[in-house]
PDB file of C-alpha atoms in Angstrom:
ATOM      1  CA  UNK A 793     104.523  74.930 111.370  1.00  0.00           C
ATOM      2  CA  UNK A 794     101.498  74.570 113.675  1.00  0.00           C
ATOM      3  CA  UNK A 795     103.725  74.417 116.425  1.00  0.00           C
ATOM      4  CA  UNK A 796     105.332  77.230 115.585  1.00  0.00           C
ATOM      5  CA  UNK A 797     102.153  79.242 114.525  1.00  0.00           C
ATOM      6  CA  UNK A 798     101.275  78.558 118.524  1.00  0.00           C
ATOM      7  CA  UNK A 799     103.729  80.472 119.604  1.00  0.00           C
ATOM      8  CA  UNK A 800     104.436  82.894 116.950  1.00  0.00           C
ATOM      9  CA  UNK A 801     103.370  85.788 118.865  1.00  0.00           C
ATOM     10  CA  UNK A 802     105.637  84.802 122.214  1.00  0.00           C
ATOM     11  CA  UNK A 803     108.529  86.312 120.684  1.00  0.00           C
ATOM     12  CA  UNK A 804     108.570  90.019 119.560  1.00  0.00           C
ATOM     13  CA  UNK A 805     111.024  91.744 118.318  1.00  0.00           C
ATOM     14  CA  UNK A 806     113.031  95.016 117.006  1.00  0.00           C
ATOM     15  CA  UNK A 807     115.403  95.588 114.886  1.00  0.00           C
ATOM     16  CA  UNK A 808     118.006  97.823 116.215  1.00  0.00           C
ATOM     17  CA  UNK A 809     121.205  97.210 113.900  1.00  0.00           C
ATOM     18  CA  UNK A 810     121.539  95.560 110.603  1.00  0.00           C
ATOM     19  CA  UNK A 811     125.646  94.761 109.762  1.00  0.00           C
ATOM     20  CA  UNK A 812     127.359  96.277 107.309  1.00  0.00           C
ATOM     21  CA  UNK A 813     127.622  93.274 105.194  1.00  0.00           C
ATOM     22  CA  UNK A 814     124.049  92.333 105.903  1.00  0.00           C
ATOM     23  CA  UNK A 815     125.169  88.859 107.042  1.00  0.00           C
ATOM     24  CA  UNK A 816     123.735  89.084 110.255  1.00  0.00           C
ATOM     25  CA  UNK A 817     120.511  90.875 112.137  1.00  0.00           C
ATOM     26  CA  UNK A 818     120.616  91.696 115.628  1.00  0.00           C
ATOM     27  CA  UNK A 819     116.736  91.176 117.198  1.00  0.00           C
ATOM     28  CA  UNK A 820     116.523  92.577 120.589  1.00  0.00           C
ATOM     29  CA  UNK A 821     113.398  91.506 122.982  1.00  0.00           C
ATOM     30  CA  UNK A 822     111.177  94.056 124.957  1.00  0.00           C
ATOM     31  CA  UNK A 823     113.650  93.194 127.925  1.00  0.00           C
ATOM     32  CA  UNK A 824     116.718  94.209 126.298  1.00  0.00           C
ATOM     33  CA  UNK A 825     117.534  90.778 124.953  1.00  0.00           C
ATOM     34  CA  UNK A 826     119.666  90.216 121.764  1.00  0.00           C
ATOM     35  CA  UNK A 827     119.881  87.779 119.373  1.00  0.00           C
ATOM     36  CA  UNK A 828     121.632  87.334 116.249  1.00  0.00           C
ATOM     37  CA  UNK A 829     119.852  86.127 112.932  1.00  0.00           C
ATOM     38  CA  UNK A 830     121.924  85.144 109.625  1.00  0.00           C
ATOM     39  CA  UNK A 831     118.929  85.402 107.079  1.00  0.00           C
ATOM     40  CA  UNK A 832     121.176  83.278 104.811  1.00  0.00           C
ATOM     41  CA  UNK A 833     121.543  80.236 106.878  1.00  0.00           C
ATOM     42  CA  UNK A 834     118.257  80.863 108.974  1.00  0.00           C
ATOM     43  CA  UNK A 835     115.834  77.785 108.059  1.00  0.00           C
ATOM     44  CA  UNK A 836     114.682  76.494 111.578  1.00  0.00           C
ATOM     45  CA  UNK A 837     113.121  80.123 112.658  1.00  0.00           C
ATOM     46  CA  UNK A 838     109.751  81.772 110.760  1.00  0.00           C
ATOM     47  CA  UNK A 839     110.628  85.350 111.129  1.00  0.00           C
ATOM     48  CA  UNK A 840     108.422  87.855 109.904  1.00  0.00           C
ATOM     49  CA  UNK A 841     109.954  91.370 109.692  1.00  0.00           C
ATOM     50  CA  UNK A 842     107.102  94.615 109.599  1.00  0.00           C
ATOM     51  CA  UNK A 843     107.570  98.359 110.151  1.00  0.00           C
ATOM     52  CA  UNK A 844     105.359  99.311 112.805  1.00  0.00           C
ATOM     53  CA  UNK A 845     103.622 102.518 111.926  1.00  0.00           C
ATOM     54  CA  UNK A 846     100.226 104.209 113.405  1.00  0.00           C
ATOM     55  CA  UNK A 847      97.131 103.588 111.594  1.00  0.00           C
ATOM     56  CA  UNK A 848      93.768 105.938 111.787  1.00  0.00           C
ATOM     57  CA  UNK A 849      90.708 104.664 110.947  1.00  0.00           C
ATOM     58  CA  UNK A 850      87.108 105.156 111.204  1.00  0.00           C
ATOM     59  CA  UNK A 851      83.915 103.934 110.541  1.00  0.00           C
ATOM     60  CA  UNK A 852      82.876 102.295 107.327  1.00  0.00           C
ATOM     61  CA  UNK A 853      86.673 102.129 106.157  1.00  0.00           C
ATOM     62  CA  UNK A 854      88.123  98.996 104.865  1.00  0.00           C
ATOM     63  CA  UNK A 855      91.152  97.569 106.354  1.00  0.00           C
ATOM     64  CA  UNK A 856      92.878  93.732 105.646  1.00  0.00           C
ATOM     65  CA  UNK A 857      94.959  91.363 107.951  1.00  0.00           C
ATOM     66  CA  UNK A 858      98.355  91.665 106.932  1.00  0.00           C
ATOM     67  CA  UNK A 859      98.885  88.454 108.812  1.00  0.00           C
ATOM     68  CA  UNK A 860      97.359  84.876 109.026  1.00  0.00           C
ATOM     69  CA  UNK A 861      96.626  84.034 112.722  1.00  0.00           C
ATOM     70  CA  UNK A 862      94.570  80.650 112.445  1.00  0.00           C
ATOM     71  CA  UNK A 863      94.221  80.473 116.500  1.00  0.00           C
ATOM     72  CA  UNK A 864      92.536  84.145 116.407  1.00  0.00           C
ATOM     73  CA  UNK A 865      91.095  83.460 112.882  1.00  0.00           C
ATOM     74  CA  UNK A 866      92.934  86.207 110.841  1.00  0.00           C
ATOM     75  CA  UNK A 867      93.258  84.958 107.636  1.00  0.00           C
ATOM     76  CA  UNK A 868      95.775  87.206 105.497  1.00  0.00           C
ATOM     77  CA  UNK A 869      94.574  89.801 102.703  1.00  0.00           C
ATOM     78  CA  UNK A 870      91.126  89.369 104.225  1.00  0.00           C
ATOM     79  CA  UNK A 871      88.910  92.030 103.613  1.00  0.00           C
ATOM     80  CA  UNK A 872      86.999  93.601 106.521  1.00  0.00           C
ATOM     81  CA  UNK A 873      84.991  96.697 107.258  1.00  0.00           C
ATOM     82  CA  UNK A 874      85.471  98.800 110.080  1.00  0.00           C
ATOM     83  CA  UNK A 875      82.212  98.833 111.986  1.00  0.00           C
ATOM     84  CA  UNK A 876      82.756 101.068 114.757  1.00  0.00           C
ATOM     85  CA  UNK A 877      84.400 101.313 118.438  1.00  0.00           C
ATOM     86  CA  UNK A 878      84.255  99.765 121.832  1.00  0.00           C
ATOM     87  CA  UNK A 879      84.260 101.573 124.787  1.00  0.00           C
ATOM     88  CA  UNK A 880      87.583 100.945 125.718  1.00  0.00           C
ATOM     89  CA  UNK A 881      88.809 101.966 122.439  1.00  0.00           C
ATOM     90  CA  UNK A 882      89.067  98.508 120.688  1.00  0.00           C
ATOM     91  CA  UNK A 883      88.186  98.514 116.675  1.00  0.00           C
ATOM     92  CA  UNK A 884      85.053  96.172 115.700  1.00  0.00           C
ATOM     93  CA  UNK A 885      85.743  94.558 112.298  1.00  0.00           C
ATOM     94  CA  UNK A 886      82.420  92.957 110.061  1.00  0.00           C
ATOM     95  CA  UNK A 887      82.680  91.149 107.561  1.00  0.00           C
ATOM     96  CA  UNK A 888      79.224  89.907 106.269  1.00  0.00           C
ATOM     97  CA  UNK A 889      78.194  88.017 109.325  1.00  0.00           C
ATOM     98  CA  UNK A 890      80.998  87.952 110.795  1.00  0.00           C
ATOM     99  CA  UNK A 891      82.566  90.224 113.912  1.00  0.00           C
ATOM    100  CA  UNK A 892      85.569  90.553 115.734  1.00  0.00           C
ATOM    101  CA  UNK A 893      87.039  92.719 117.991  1.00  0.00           C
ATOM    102  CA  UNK A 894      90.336  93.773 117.829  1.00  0.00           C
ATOM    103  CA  UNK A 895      92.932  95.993 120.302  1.00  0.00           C
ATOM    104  CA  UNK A 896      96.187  96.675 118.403  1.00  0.00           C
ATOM    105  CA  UNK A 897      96.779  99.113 121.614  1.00  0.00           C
ATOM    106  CA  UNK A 898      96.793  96.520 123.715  1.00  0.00           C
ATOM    107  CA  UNK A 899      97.955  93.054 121.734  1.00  0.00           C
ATOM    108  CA  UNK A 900     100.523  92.917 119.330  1.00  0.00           C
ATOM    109  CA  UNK A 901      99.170  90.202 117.989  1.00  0.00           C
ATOM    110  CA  UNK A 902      96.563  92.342 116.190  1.00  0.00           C
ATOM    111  CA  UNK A 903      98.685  94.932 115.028  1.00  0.00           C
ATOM    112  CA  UNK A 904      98.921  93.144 111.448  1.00  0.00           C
ATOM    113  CA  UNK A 905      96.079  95.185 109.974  1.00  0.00           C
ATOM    114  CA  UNK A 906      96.449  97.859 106.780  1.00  0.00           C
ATOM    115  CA  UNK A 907      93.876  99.479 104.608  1.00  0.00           C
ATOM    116  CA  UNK A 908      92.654  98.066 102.064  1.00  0.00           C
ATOM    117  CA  UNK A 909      91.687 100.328  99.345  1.00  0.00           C
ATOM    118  CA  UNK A 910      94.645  99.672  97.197  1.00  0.00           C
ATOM    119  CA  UNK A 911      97.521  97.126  97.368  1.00  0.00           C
ATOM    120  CA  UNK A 912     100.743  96.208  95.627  1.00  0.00           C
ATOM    121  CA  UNK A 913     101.511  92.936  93.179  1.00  0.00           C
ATOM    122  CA  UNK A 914     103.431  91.742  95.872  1.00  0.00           C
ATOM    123  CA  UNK A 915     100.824  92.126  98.344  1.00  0.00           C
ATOM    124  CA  UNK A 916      98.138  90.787  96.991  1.00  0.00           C
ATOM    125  CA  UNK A 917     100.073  87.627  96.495  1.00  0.00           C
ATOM    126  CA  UNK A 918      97.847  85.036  97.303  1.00  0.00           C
ATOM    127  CA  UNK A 919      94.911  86.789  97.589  1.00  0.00           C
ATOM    128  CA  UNK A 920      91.589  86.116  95.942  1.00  0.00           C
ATOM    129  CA  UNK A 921      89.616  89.146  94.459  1.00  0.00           C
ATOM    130  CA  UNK A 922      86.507  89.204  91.998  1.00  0.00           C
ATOM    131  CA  UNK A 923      87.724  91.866  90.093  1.00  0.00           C
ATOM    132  CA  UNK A 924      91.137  94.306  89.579  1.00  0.00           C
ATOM    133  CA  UNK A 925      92.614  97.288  87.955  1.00  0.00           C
ATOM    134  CA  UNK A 926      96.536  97.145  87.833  1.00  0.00           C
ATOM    135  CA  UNK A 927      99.051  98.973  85.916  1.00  0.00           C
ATOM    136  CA  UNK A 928     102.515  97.349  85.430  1.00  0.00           C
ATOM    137  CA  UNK A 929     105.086  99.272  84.609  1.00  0.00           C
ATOM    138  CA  UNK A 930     105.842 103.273  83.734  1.00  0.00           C
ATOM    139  CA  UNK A 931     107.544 103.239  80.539  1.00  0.00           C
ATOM    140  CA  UNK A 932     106.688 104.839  77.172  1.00  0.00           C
ATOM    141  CA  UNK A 933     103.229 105.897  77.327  1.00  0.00           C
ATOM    142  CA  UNK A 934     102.890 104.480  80.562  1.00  0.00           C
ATOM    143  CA  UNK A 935     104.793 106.876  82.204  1.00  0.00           C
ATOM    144  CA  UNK A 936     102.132 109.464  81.437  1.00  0.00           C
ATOM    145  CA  UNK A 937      99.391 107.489  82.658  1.00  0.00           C
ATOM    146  CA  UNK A 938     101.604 106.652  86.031  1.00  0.00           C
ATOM    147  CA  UNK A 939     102.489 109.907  87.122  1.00  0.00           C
ATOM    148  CA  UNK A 940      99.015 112.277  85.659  1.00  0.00           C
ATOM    149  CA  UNK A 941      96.001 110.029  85.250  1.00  0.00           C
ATOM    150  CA  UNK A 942      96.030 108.302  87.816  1.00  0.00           C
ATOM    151  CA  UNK A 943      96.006 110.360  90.603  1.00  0.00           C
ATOM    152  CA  UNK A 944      93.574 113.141  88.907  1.00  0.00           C
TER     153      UNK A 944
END
C-alpha cells in the first residue's frame, strides 16, 4: 500500500460508461485512454471513485479532507478551518497551529476536500469527534422529527 499511496495520484480518471450488467467499468485517462475495471474481480488496483463537483468557500468556514494523502499530510475526516486566500487564488487551511496551502484549481491531488458542518454515518466512518447529534432512521415518530424539526 505505500507503494501504491506514492503514486496514487499518477493515474486520474473518468468514468464515461458503466455496462449494463455492471460487470465492467470503462476508466478513460485525460489523454483519451481506456481501461476496463471488473469491480468484482479487481483486488490488485486501489480505486477510489468521487463525483467531482465545485465547492465555494470562504473565510472562517470549515471544510475536511475527504482523502488521506500521508506524502502531503491530509489525513481523512480532518477538520480544518478556512483561513483565507493567496494571491494566486490558492485556499489557506489552519488548523490550531497548523497551515497548509492548498490549489484544487491547479492539483487534483487536493481536490478531496468537503465541508464539514454536517456528515453522514457512512462518512464519518473512522473518524474521531468529541461530541455528536445523529438521528437514525425516519419511521414512526421519527418521521416527523426528519422531515419538520430539523430543518426549522
Amino acid at each position: 500500500m505505500g507503494g501504491m499511496a506514492a503514486h496514487w495520484f499518477t493515474y486520474q480518471y473518468a468514468v464515461p460508461f458503466c455496462g449494463r450488467a455492471k460487470t465492467l467499468v470503462t476508466l478513460s485517462n485525460a489523454e483519451g485512454e481506456s481501461v476496463l475495471i471488473s469491480p468484482q474481480q479487481n483486488t490488485a488496483q486501489d480505486i477510489s471513485l468521487f463525483m467531482p463537483r465545485e465547492l465555494t468557500v470562504s473565510q472562517g468556514d470549515r471544510v475536511r479532507f475527504t482523502r488521506s494523502d500521508t506524502d502531503r499530510g491530509y489525513v481523512a475526516n480532518s477538520l480544518w478551518e478556512v483561513a483565507g486566500f493567496t494571491e494566486d487564488g490558492a485556499v489557506r487551511f489552519r488548523q490550531g497551529d497548523q497551515e497548509k496551502i492548498v490549489d484544487p484549481q491547479k492539483a487534483t491531488e487536493d481536490r478531496h476536500i468537503d465541508l464539514a458542518y454536517t456528515l453522514t454515518a457512512y462518512g464519518v466512518q473512522g473518524a474521531s469527534e468529541r461530541f455528536v447529534i445523529a438521528l437514525f432512521g425516519a419511521e414512526g415518530g421519527r418521521k416527523r422529527m426528519a422531515t419538520l424539526h430539523l430543518f426549522t
